[in-house]
Coordinates of C-alpha atoms in Angstrom, one line a residue:
Chain T
M1 CA -1.4 7.0 24.4
R2 CA -2.4 7.3 20.8
D3 CA -0.4 5.9 17.9
A4 CA 1.8 8.0 15.7
F5 CA -0.9 8.1 12.9
H6 CA -3.6 9.5 15.2
E7 CA -1.2 11.9 17.0
N8 CA -0.4 13.3 13.5
L9 CA -4.0 13.5 12.7
D10 CA -4.8 15.3 15.9
R11 CA -2.1 17.7 15.0
I12 CA -3.6 18.3 11.5
S13 CA -7.0 18.9 13.2
D14 CA -5.5 21.4 15.5
E15 CA -3.9 23.2 12.6
L16 CA -7.2 23.4 10.8
V17 CA -8.9 24.8 13.9
E18 CA -6.1 27.3 14.1
M19 CA -6.8 28.3 10.5
T20 CA -10.4 28.9 11.4
T21 CA -9.4 31.2 14.3
M22 CA -7.1 33.1 11.9
V23 CA -9.8 33.5 9.3
G24 CA -12.3 34.6 12.0
Q25 CA -9.9 37.3 13.1
A26 CA -9.3 38.2 9.4
I27 CA -12.9 38.7 8.5
E28 CA -13.5 40.7 11.8
R29 CA -10.6 43.0 11.1
A30 CA -11.4 43.3 7.5
T31 CA -15.0 44.5 8.4
T32 CA -13.4 47.0 10.7
A33 CA -11.2 48.3 8.0
L34 CA -14.1 48.5 5.7
L35 CA -16.6 50.2 8.0
D36 CA -14.1 52.5 9.7
A37 CA -12.1 53.3 6.6
D38 CA -9.0 52.1 8.6
L39 CA -6.0 51.8 6.3
S40 CA -3.6 50.2 8.8
V41 CA -6.1 47.5 9.7
A42 CA -6.7 46.8 6.1
E43 CA -2.9 46.5 5.5
S44 CA -2.5 44.2 8.4
V45 CA -5.3 41.8 7.2
I46 CA -3.8 41.7 3.8
A47 CA -0.3 40.9 5.2
A48 CA -1.6 38.4 7.6
D49 CA -3.1 36.3 4.8
D50 CA 0.3 34.9 4.1
D51 CA 0.3 33.3 7.5
I52 CA -2.9 31.6 6.8
D53 CA -1.5 30.4 3.4
E54 CA 1.6 29.0 5.3
V55 CA -0.5 27.0 7.7
R56 CA -2.4 25.6 4.8
R57 CA 0.8 24.5 3.2
Q58 CA 1.9 22.9 6.5
V59 CA -1.4 21.0 6.6
D60 CA -1.0 19.8 3.0
D61 CA 2.6 18.7 3.6
R62 CA 1.7 16.9 6.8
C63 CA -1.1 15.1 5.0
V64 CA 1.0 14.0 2.1
D65 CA 3.7 12.9 4.5
L66 CA 1.2 10.9 6.6
L67 CA -0.1 9.2 3.4
A68 CA 3.4 8.3 2.4
R69 CA 4.7 7.0 5.7
Q70 CA 1.5 5.5 7.2
Q71 CA -0.4 4.5 4.1
P72 CA -3.8 4.7 5.9
V73 CA -6.9 3.0 4.5
A74 CA -10.6 3.2 5.1
T75 CA -11.6 5.9 7.6
D76 CA -8.2 6.9 8.4
L77 CA -7.4 7.6 4.7
R78 CA -10.7 9.5 4.3
M79 CA -9.8 11.7 7.2
V80 CA -6.5 12.8 5.7
V81 CA -8.1 13.4 2.3
T82 CA -10.8 15.4 3.9
A83 CA -8.3 17.5 5.9
M84 CA -6.7 18.6 2.6
H85 CA -10.0 19.6 1.2
M86 CA -10.9 21.5 4.3
A87 CA -7.6 23.3 4.4
S88 CA -8.3 24.4 0.9
D89 CA -11.7 25.9 1.8
I90 CA -10.5 27.6 5.0
E91 CA -7.6 29.2 3.1
R92 CA -10.0 30.5 0.6
M93 CA -12.0 32.1 3.4
G94 CA -8.9 33.9 4.3
D95 CA -8.5 35.1 0.8
L96 CA -12.0 36.5 0.8
A97 CA -11.3 38.4 4.0
R98 CA -8.2 39.8 2.3
H99 CA -10.4 40.8 -0.6
V100 CA -12.7 42.7 1.7
A101 CA -9.7 44.5 3.2
K102 CA -8.4 45.3 -0.3
V103 CA -11.7 47.1 -1.1
A104 CA -11.3 49.1 2.0
R105 CA -7.7 50.0 1.1
R106 CA -8.6 50.9 -2.5
R107 CA -11.3 53.2 -1.3
Y108 CA -9.3 54.8 1.5
P109 CA -9.7 57.6 2.7
S110 CA -13.3 57.3 1.5
G111 CA -15.4 54.7 3.0
A112 CA -16.5 51.9 0.7
V113 CA -19.8 51.3 2.3
P114 CA -22.6 54.0 2.5
D115 CA -23.9 54.5 6.0
D116 CA -27.4 53.1 5.2
V117 CA -26.0 49.6 4.4
A118 CA -23.2 49.5 7.0
E119 CA -25.7 47.7 9.4
I120 CA -26.2 44.9 6.9
I121 CA -22.4 44.5 6.5
S122 CA -22.1 44.3 10.3
A123 CA -24.7 41.6 10.4
M124 CA -22.8 39.8 7.6
E125 CA -19.7 40.0 9.8
N126 CA -21.5 38.6 12.7
V127 CA -22.8 35.6 10.7
A128 CA -19.3 35.1 9.3
K129 CA -17.8 35.0 12.7
R130 CA -20.4 32.6 14.0
L131 CA -19.9 30.4 11.0
V132 CA -16.2 30.2 11.4
A133 CA -16.3 29.6 15.2
K134 CA -18.8 26.7 14.5
T135 CA -16.6 25.4 11.7
G136 CA -13.7 25.2 14.1
A137 CA -15.8 23.5 16.8
A138 CA -17.2 21.1 14.1
I139 CA -13.7 20.1 13.0
A140 CA -12.5 19.6 16.6
D141 CA -15.4 17.5 17.5
K142 CA -16.3 16.0 14.1
D143 CA -19.8 17.1 15.0
V144 CA -22.4 16.5 12.3
H145 CA -25.0 18.5 14.3
A146 CA -22.7 21.5 14.4
A147 CA -22.1 21.0 10.6
I148 CA -25.9 21.2 10.1
E149 CA -26.1 24.4 12.1
I150 CA -23.5 25.9 9.8
A151 CA -25.9 25.4 6.8
K152 CA -28.6 27.2 8.8
D153 CA -26.3 30.1 9.6
D154 CA -25.3 30.3 6.0
D155 CA -29.0 30.7 5.0
E156 CA -28.9 33.8 7.1
M157 CA -25.9 35.0 5.2
D158 CA -27.6 34.4 1.9
E159 CA -30.6 36.3 3.2
L160 CA -28.4 39.3 4.0
H161 CA -26.7 39.0 0.6
R162 CA -30.2 39.2 -1.0
T163 CA -31.1 42.2 1.0
I164 CA -28.0 44.0 -0.3
F165 CA -28.9 43.1 -3.8
N166 CA -32.5 44.2 -3.3
T167 CA -31.2 47.5 -2.0
L168 CA -28.9 47.9 -5.0
L169 CA -31.7 47.0 -7.4
S170 CA -34.6 48.9 -5.8
G171 CA -34.3 51.7 -8.2
E172 CA -33.6 53.9 -5.3
W173 CA -29.9 53.5 -5.1
S174 CA -28.4 57.0 -4.7
H175 CA -24.8 56.3 -4.0
G176 CA -23.6 56.0 -7.7
T177 CA -22.1 53.3 -9.7
E178 CA -18.7 53.0 -8.0
S179 CA -20.3 52.5 -4.7
A180 CA -22.7 49.9 -6.3
V181 CA -19.8 48.0 -7.8
N182 CA -17.9 47.8 -4.5
L183 CA -20.9 46.7 -2.6
T184 CA -21.7 44.0 -5.1
L185 CA -18.1 42.6 -4.7
I186 CA -18.1 43.0 -0.9
S187 CA -21.5 41.2 -0.5
R188 CA -20.3 38.5 -2.8
Y189 CA -17.1 38.0 -0.7
Y190 CA -19.1 37.5 2.5
E191 CA -21.5 35.1 0.8
R192 CA -18.6 33.1 -0.6
F193 CA -17.1 33.1 2.9
G194 CA -20.3 31.4 4.1
D195 CA -20.3 29.0 1.2
H196 CA -16.9 27.7 2.1
A197 CA -17.9 27.1 5.7
V198 CA -20.8 25.0 4.4
A199 CA -18.3 23.2 2.2
V200 CA -16.3 22.3 5.2
A201 CA -19.4 21.3 7.1
D202 CA -20.3 19.0 4.1
R203 CA -16.9 17.3 4.4
I204 CA -17.5 16.7 8.0
V205 CA -20.9 15.1 7.3
Y206 CA -19.2 13.0 4.6
L207 CA -16.5 12.0 7.0
V208 CA -18.8 10.9 9.7
T209 CA -21.6 9.4 7.7
G210 CA -19.7 8.3 4.7
S211 CA -22.3 9.7 2.3
Y212 CA -22.1 12.6 -0.2
G213 CA -24.7 15.3 -0.3
T214 CA -24.9 18.7 1.0
V215 CA -26.1 19.8 4.3
D216 CA -27.7 22.7 2.5
E217 CA -29.6 21.9 -0.7
G218 CA -30.8 25.5 -0.9
L219 CA -29.2 28.6 -2.3
V220 CA -25.6 27.9 -2.9
T221 CA -24.9 31.0 -4.8
N222 CA -26.7 34.2 -5.5
A223 CA -25.9 34.1 -9.2
Chain J
M1 CA 2.0 -2.6 -20.7
R2 CA 1.7 -0.2 -17.9
D3 CA 1.0 -1.4 -14.4
A4 CA -2.3 -1.2 -12.7
F5 CA -1.4 2.0 -10.8
H6 CA -0.3 3.9 -13.9
E7 CA -3.3 2.7 -15.9
N8 CA -5.6 4.1 -13.2
L9 CA -3.6 7.3 -13.2
D10 CA -3.9 7.6 -16.9
R11 CA -7.6 7.2 -16.5
I12 CA -7.8 9.9 -13.9
S13 CA -5.8 12.2 -16.2
D14 CA -8.2 11.4 -19.0
E15 CA -11.1 12.3 -16.7
L16 CA -9.6 15.6 -15.8
V17 CA -9.0 16.4 -19.5
E18 CA -12.6 15.5 -20.1
M19 CA -13.6 18.0 -17.4
T20 CA -11.7 20.8 -19.0
T21 CA -13.5 20.0 -22.3
M22 CA -16.8 20.1 -20.4
V23 CA -16.1 23.5 -18.7
G24 CA -14.8 24.9 -22.0
Q25 CA -18.1 24.1 -23.6
A26 CA -19.9 25.4 -20.5
I27 CA -18.2 28.8 -20.7
E28 CA -18.7 29.1 -24.4
R29 CA -22.4 28.3 -24.2
A30 CA -22.9 30.5 -21.1
T31 CA -21.4 33.4 -23.0
T32 CA -23.8 32.7 -25.9
A33 CA -26.7 32.6 -23.4
L34 CA -25.5 35.9 -22.0
L35 CA -24.9 37.8 -25.2
D36 CA -27.8 36.5 -27.1
A37 CA -30.2 36.4 -24.2
D38 CA -30.9 32.9 -25.0
L39 CA -32.9 31.1 -22.2
S40 CA -32.8 27.5 -23.4
V41 CA -28.9 27.7 -23.8
A42 CA -28.7 29.2 -20.3
E43 CA -30.9 26.4 -18.9
S44 CA -28.8 23.7 -20.6
V45 CA -25.6 25.2 -19.2
I46 CA -27.1 25.2 -15.7
A47 CA -28.3 21.6 -16.1
A48 CA -25.1 20.3 -17.5
D49 CA -23.0 21.5 -14.5
D50 CA -24.3 18.4 -12.7
D51 CA -22.4 16.2 -15.2
I52 CA -19.2 18.0 -14.4
D53 CA -19.7 17.6 -10.7
E54 CA -20.3 14.0 -11.4
V55 CA -17.1 13.5 -13.2
R56 CA -15.4 15.3 -10.3
R57 CA -16.8 12.9 -7.8
Q58 CA -15.6 10.0 -10.0
V59 CA -12.1 11.4 -10.0
D60 CA -12.1 11.9 -6.2
D61 CA -13.4 8.4 -5.6
R62 CA -10.9 6.9 -8.0
C63 CA -8.0 8.8 -6.3
V64 CA -9.1 7.7 -2.8
D65 CA -9.4 4.1 -4.1
L66 CA -6.0 4.3 -5.7
L67 CA -4.5 5.6 -2.5
A68 CA -6.1 2.8 -0.4
R69 CA -5.3 -0.1 -2.7
Q70 CA -1.9 0.9 -4.1
Q71 CA -0.5 3.1 -1.3
P72 CA 1.7 5.1 -3.7
V73 CA 4.7 7.1 -2.3
A74 CA 6.9 9.9 -3.7
T75 CA 6.0 11.2 -7.1
D76 CA 3.2 8.7 -7.6
L77 CA 1.6 9.9 -4.4
R78 CA 2.0 13.5 -5.3
M79 CA 0.3 12.9 -8.7
V80 CA -2.8 11.4 -7.0
V81 CA -3.1 14.2 -4.5
T82 CA -2.5 16.8 -7.2
A83 CA -5.3 15.2 -9.4
M84 CA -7.7 15.8 -6.5
H85 CA -6.8 19.4 -6.2
M86 CA -7.0 19.9 -10.0
A87 CA -10.5 18.3 -10.1
S88 CA -11.6 20.8 -7.5
D89 CA -10.4 23.8 -9.4
I90 CA -11.9 22.5 -12.7
E91 CA -15.2 21.8 -11.1
R92 CA -15.2 25.3 -9.8
M93 CA -14.7 26.6 -13.4
G94 CA -17.9 24.8 -14.2
D95 CA -19.6 26.5 -11.3
L96 CA -18.5 29.9 -12.6
A97 CA -19.8 29.1 -16.1
R98 CA -23.1 28.2 -14.5
H99 CA -23.1 31.5 -12.6
V100 CA -22.7 33.3 -15.9
A101 CA -25.7 31.3 -17.3
K102 CA -27.7 32.1 -14.3
V103 CA -27.2 35.9 -14.8
A104 CA -28.4 35.4 -18.4
R105 CA -31.5 33.5 -17.2
R106 CA -32.3 36.1 -14.5
R107 CA -32.2 38.9 -16.9
Y108 CA -34.1 37.1 -19.8
P109 CA -35.8 38.3 -21.9
S110 CA -33.6 41.4 -21.4
G111 CA -30.0 41.1 -22.1
A112 CA -27.6 41.4 -19.1
V113 CA -24.7 43.1 -21.0
P114 CA -25.0 46.5 -22.7
D115 CA -23.9 46.4 -26.4
D116 CA -20.9 48.6 -25.9
V117 CA -19.3 46.0 -23.5
A118 CA -20.4 42.9 -25.3
E119 CA -17.2 42.9 -27.2
I120 CA -15.1 42.8 -24.0
I121 CA -17.2 39.9 -22.7
S122 CA -16.5 38.1 -26.1
A123 CA -12.9 38.7 -25.6
M124 CA -13.1 37.3 -22.1
E125 CA -14.9 34.2 -23.5
N126 CA -12.0 33.7 -26.0
V127 CA -9.4 34.0 -23.3
A128 CA -11.4 31.5 -21.2
K129 CA -11.6 29.0 -24.0
R130 CA -7.9 29.2 -24.7
L131 CA -7.1 28.9 -21.0
V132 CA -9.1 25.8 -20.6
A133 CA -7.8 24.2 -23.9
K134 CA -4.2 24.7 -22.6
T135 CA -5.1 23.5 -19.2
G136 CA -6.3 20.2 -20.8
A137 CA -3.2 20.0 -22.8
A138 CA -1.0 20.8 -19.8
I139 CA -2.7 18.0 -17.8
A140 CA -2.5 15.5 -20.6
D141 CA 1.3 16.2 -21.2
K142 CA 2.3 17.4 -17.7
D143 CA 3.8 20.3 -19.5
V144 CA 5.4 23.1 -17.5
H145 CA 5.8 25.4 -20.5
A146 CA 2.1 25.1 -21.3
A147 CA 1.4 25.9 -17.6
I148 CA 3.4 29.1 -17.8
E149 CA 1.6 30.1 -21.0
I150 CA -1.6 29.7 -19.0
A151 CA -0.4 32.4 -16.6
K152 CA 0.3 34.7 -19.5
D153 CA -3.2 34.2 -20.9
D154 CA -4.6 34.8 -17.5
D155 CA -2.8 38.2 -17.6
E156 CA -4.9 39.0 -20.5
M157 CA -8.1 38.0 -18.6
D158 CA -7.0 40.2 -15.7
E159 CA -6.5 43.1 -18.2
L160 CA -10.0 42.7 -19.7
H161 CA -11.5 42.5 -16.1
R162 CA -9.7 45.9 -15.4
T163 CA -11.2 47.3 -18.6
I164 CA -14.6 46.4 -17.5
F165 CA -14.1 48.0 -14.1
N166 CA -12.6 51.1 -15.7
T167 CA -15.7 51.3 -17.8
L168 CA -17.9 51.0 -14.9
L169 CA -16.0 53.6 -12.8
S170 CA -15.4 56.0 -15.6
G171 CA -18.1 58.3 -14.4
E172 CA -19.8 57.8 -17.8
W173 CA -21.7 54.6 -17.1
S174 CA -25.2 55.3 -18.5
H175 CA -26.8 51.9 -18.2
G176 CA -28.0 52.0 -14.6
T177 CA -27.2 50.3 -11.3
E178 CA -28.7 46.8 -12.1
S179 CA -26.6 46.7 -15.2
A180 CA -23.5 47.6 -13.3
V181 CA -24.2 45.1 -10.6
N182 CA -24.7 42.3 -13.1
L183 CA -21.6 43.3 -15.1
T184 CA -19.5 43.4 -11.9
L185 CA -20.6 39.8 -11.2
I186 CA -20.1 38.6 -14.7
S187 CA -16.6 40.1 -15.0
R188 CA -15.7 38.6 -11.7
Y189 CA -16.8 35.1 -12.8
Y190 CA -14.6 35.2 -15.9
E191 CA -11.8 36.5 -13.9
R192 CA -12.1 33.7 -11.3
F193 CA -12.4 31.2 -14.2
G194 CA -9.0 32.3 -15.2
D195 CA -7.6 32.2 -11.7
H196 CA -8.6 28.5 -11.3
A197 CA -6.8 27.7 -14.6
V198 CA -3.8 29.3 -13.1
A199 CA -4.2 27.2 -9.9
V200 CA -4.2 24.1 -12.1
A201 CA -1.1 25.3 -13.9
D202 CA 0.6 25.9 -10.5
R203 CA -0.2 22.3 -9.5
I204 CA 1.4 21.1 -12.7
V205 CA 4.5 23.1 -12.0
Y206 CA 4.7 21.7 -8.5
L207 CA 4.2 18.2 -9.8
V208 CA 6.9 18.4 -12.3
T209 CA 9.4 20.6 -10.5
G210 CA 8.5 19.7 -6.9
S211 CA 8.6 23.2 -5.7
Y212 CA 5.7 25.4 -4.5
G213 CA 5.3 28.9 -5.9
T214 CA 2.9 30.3 -8.5
V215 CA 3.5 30.7 -12.2
D216 CA 1.9 34.0 -11.9
E217 CA 3.1 36.2 -9.0
G218 CA 1.0 39.1 -10.4
L219 CA -2.5 40.1 -10.0
V220 CA -4.3 37.1 -8.5
T221 CA -7.4 38.9 -7.9
N222 CA -8.9 42.3 -8.7
A223 CA -10.1 43.0 -5.3

């Protein structure tokens, strides 16, 4: 049987994985709300974000409690600190899914995404879901190789983000300014979603290897 | 004389305040780069962001070291954990200033902001500088009232952000899609800069009062 400290740490890890499942569902449903102009799905994503925030608070409280009661050092300490940072990033991924849902709600009953870019948004959703699934697996297994795959998947997200911007800036954008503004924000939300998955992956690399540095030295932001 | 723990904590606090000074300069210079289409200023903001990241790493390392060596509990523990969260938010404010500078660089030698919205961006810069100055003061003094003022200032930022969006969506936007896309991103960067100041303020409130909840229950994001 594991000692009390590691049992608690396992529980924190489980909660982080649960958070990744929640944000995976959130980004999937937000994309549905967006592409189908579905108001009730949008509302449910927005409401469900409170649950993600709540689990994050639980993780934070459990971590602080663990630090206070067990006073871990070395790797054990680093794992607790890392868990808090990861919780912050995953919670933020939930916020970004909520933002996507809010654009869908704001534009309802119109759609926020012109038909000719819907396919790219679908592709971004798929990458986002893959990222979040791998993030959950990487947390559960403290797997550096999975973490490195996350960076590669995020390169795909960045590429899709660039495709959206190239479409917007091609000089042939025919859907008007409001649509351009919404698409700029939406694309940025998916791209940031990916960045936070990479941030979690970086943390796992740090945890396992003990050295800073990012698994993706490439394009971190589009800006 | 203070004990070793509190001396270390003071040093961490000083570094956080130093970070706020650095991001204050960054957002000021980024705005100059943007409004004056000044490439060398843009480059210097982008390069200087590494220094902010470095101080953040120092804060993190110092916090982990303090947890390991002094094993604080209760309020002392909460202060160390809070410092790590604050460092994360302030570092992100630096990233956002860098993003603004990158838009300026990408658009050079053209300007990224049409003349008729330059005034609103200047106003956003002023709010940003005020926010960051108050954030530094609130950290230094653990001042809940200053933290509450930060939320009010951020309401001003949100209002300016809405003004930009209303301008973009008025149906009278005459500067083309590329300009709309850039302005959408720029406005979002300033707005997020303000959000992170509020997040730091929330942390100060939590530190002092021991209860969660945000100093600004209003518009957290425009999305």
